Amino acid sequence: MFKINEEQKQKFLSMEAEKRDRIINAAMEEFNKGYKKATTDEIVKQAGISKGLLFHYFGSKENLYEFIIEYAIDVMVKEYFALINFEQRDFIERMWQMLLLKIDLSYKYPIMFDFVTTAYKEQKSESLKKLYGNSFGMVSSKIFADIDEGLFRDDIDPKMAINVIYWTHLSYSTAQLERINSTSLKDYQKEYDKFLEEIKAYLSLFKKTFYK
């Protein structure tokens, strides 16, 4: 079993786009059943390719799984960065904007969000944990940059207040992910209005508590 290297990744990504996307989508849909239940036979069937072609690029089911995780997180993070308005220096408004962007992206890439949710709940992949950590590092460096600290009350440490706001947002999101016993994005989307109202209430409370 070989681990897919950067050259192999680029060869796969440079293949004809329609075929490449068929393989990626078929793999995500199949892995959404769970890693153990997923089969490469079903992936190649849905993608309309030979098993030999799949293994030419990836070598094993595990390598394909790790690649799809990396691909999904990379796409989501890049699109996330492209849409965030970092000129918004009000940290609470920035957090609200980021939440709405996440929801928009979940509608744009439903298969991808289903797959990442399943992978997260399974906790099978060490790569997933590492990529989540790396992605968090990239995103957080932007999230906390150039915040207008003058909005905060003079008797409040802005950095501490920002951490409280962000950690609450992060903990709330994680709690909802764990609360809903499903890996289907549709089940989460049913709760979006409730999520938004609750987060809006928290952010409103933070404004009243921390801002001038």
PDB file of C-alpha atoms in Angstrom, residues 1-74:
ATOM      1  CA  MET A   1       0.000   0.000   0.000  1.00  0.00           C
ATOM      2  CA  PHE A   2       1.437   3.364  -0.982  1.00  0.00           C
ATOM      3  CA  LYS A   3       0.554   6.745   0.364  1.00  0.00           C
ATOM      4  CA  ILE A   4      -0.566   9.083  -2.393  1.00  0.00           C
ATOM      5  CA  ASN A   5       2.090  11.726  -2.966  1.00  0.00           C
ATOM      6  CA  GLU A   6       1.809  15.259  -4.317  1.00  0.00           C
ATOM      7  CA  GLU A   7       2.646  14.175  -7.864  1.00  0.00           C
ATOM      8  CA  GLN A   8      -0.127  11.562  -7.830  1.00  0.00           C
ATOM      9  CA  LYS A   9      -2.568  14.133  -6.450  1.00  0.00           C
ATOM     10  CA  GLN A  10      -1.754  16.594  -9.202  1.00  0.00           C
ATOM     11  CA  LYS A  11      -2.099  13.931 -11.882  1.00  0.00           C
ATOM     12  CA  PHE A  12      -5.531  13.074 -10.579  1.00  0.00           C
ATOM     13  CA  LEU A  13      -6.623  16.708 -10.213  1.00  0.00           C
ATOM     14  CA  SER A  14      -5.435  17.514 -13.743  1.00  0.00           C
ATOM     15  CA  MET A  15      -7.553  14.798 -15.359  1.00  0.00           C
ATOM     16  CA  GLU A  16     -10.607  15.782 -17.392  1.00  0.00           C
ATOM     17  CA  ALA A  17     -12.799  17.770 -14.987  1.00  0.00           C
ATOM     18  CA  GLU A  18     -16.069  15.923 -15.572  1.00  0.00           C
ATOM     19  CA  LYS A  19     -14.504  12.512 -14.888  1.00  0.00           C
ATOM     20  CA  ARG A  20     -12.550  13.795 -11.881  1.00  0.00           C
ATOM     21  CA  ASP A  21     -15.680  15.311 -10.331  1.00  0.00           C
ATOM     22  CA  ARG A  22     -17.628  12.090 -10.930  1.00  0.00           C
ATOM     23  CA  ILE A  23     -15.000  10.152  -8.973  1.00  0.00           C
ATOM     24  CA  ILE A  24     -14.890  12.694  -6.133  1.00  0.00           C
ATOM     25  CA  ASN A  25     -18.677  12.902  -5.792  1.00  0.00           C
ATOM     26  CA  ALA A  26     -19.095   9.129  -5.992  1.00  0.00           C
ATOM     27  CA  ALA A  27     -16.448   8.658  -3.296  1.00  0.00           C
ATOM     28  CA  MET A  28     -18.028  11.254  -1.001  1.00  0.00           C
ATOM     29  CA  GLU A  29     -21.481   9.734  -1.382  1.00  0.00           C
ATOM     30  CA  GLU A  30     -20.197   6.229  -0.728  1.00  0.00           C
ATOM     31  CA  PHE A  31     -18.015   7.211   2.238  1.00  0.00           C
ATOM     32  CA  ASN A  32     -21.018   8.991   3.717  1.00  0.00           C
ATOM     33  CA  LYS A  33     -22.238   5.476   4.596  1.00  0.00           C
ATOM     34  CA  GLY A  34     -19.239   5.248   6.890  1.00  0.00           C
ATOM     35  CA  TYR A  35     -15.690   4.148   6.070  1.00  0.00           C
ATOM     36  CA  LYS A  36     -16.210   0.458   6.866  1.00  0.00           C
ATOM     37  CA  LYS A  37     -19.455   0.168   4.921  1.00  0.00           C
ATOM     38  CA  ALA A  38     -18.125   2.004   1.868  1.00  0.00           C
ATOM     39  CA  THR A  39     -16.762  -0.103  -0.998  1.00  0.00           C
ATOM     40  CA  THR A  40     -14.545   0.802  -3.916  1.00  0.00           C
ATOM     41  CA  ASP A  41     -16.747  -1.439  -6.092  1.00  0.00           C
ATOM     42  CA  GLU A  42     -19.671   0.897  -5.539  1.00  0.00           C
ATOM     43  CA  ILE A  43     -17.502   3.995  -6.046  1.00  0.00           C
ATOM     44  CA  VAL A  44     -16.243   2.871  -9.460  1.00  0.00           C
ATOM     45  CA  LYS A  45     -19.753   1.780 -10.431  1.00  0.00           C
ATOM     46  CA  GLN A  46     -21.240   5.188  -9.598  1.00  0.00           C
ATOM     47  CA  ALA A  47     -18.295   7.049 -11.150  1.00  0.00           C
ATOM     48  CA  GLY A  48     -18.433   4.962 -14.327  1.00  0.00           C
ATOM     49  CA  ILE A  49     -14.738   4.084 -14.287  1.00  0.00           C
ATOM     50  CA  SER A  50     -12.651   0.954 -13.951  1.00  0.00           C
ATOM     51  CA  LYS A  51     -11.324  -0.205 -10.608  1.00  0.00           C
ATOM     52  CA  GLY A  52      -7.874  -0.289 -12.161  1.00  0.00           C
ATOM     53  CA  LEU A  53      -8.056   3.450 -12.869  1.00  0.00           C
ATOM     54  CA  LEU A  54      -9.091   4.233  -9.296  1.00  0.00           C
ATOM     55  CA  PHE A  55      -6.253   2.178  -7.841  1.00  0.00           C
ATOM     56  CA  HIS A  56      -3.797   3.599 -10.370  1.00  0.00           C
ATOM     57  CA  TYR A  57      -4.212   6.979  -8.709  1.00  0.00           C
ATOM     58  CA  PHE A  58      -4.864   6.019  -5.108  1.00  0.00           C
ATOM     59  CA  GLY A  59      -3.593   2.510  -4.488  1.00  0.00           C
ATOM     60  CA  SER A  60      -6.085   1.740  -1.706  1.00  0.00           C
ATOM     61  CA  LYS A  61      -9.440   2.631  -0.246  1.00  0.00           C
ATOM     62  CA  GLU A  62      -7.702   4.301   2.698  1.00  0.00           C
ATOM     63  CA  ASN A  63      -5.603   6.528   0.439  1.00  0.00           C
ATOM     64  CA  LEU A  64      -8.716   7.575  -1.474  1.00  0.00           C
ATOM     65  CA  TYR A  65     -10.498   8.377   1.796  1.00  0.00           C
ATOM     66  CA  GLU A  66      -7.621  10.501   3.046  1.00  0.00           C
ATOM     67  CA  PHE A  67      -7.418  12.334  -0.282  1.00  0.00           C
ATOM     68  CA  ILE A  68     -11.152  13.080  -0.308  1.00  0.00           C
ATOM     69  CA  ILE A  69     -10.941  14.455   3.248  1.00  0.00           C
ATOM     70  CA  GLU A  70      -8.060  16.726   2.277  1.00  0.00           C
ATOM     71  CA  TYR A  71      -9.823  17.816  -0.911  1.00  0.00           C
ATOM     72  CA  ALA A  72     -13.116  18.619   0.852  1.00  0.00           C
ATOM     73  CA  ILE A  73     -11.539  20.668   3.624  1.00  0.00           C
ATOM     74  CA  ASP A  74      -9.282  22.477   1.152  1.00  0.00           C
TER      75      ASP A  74
END
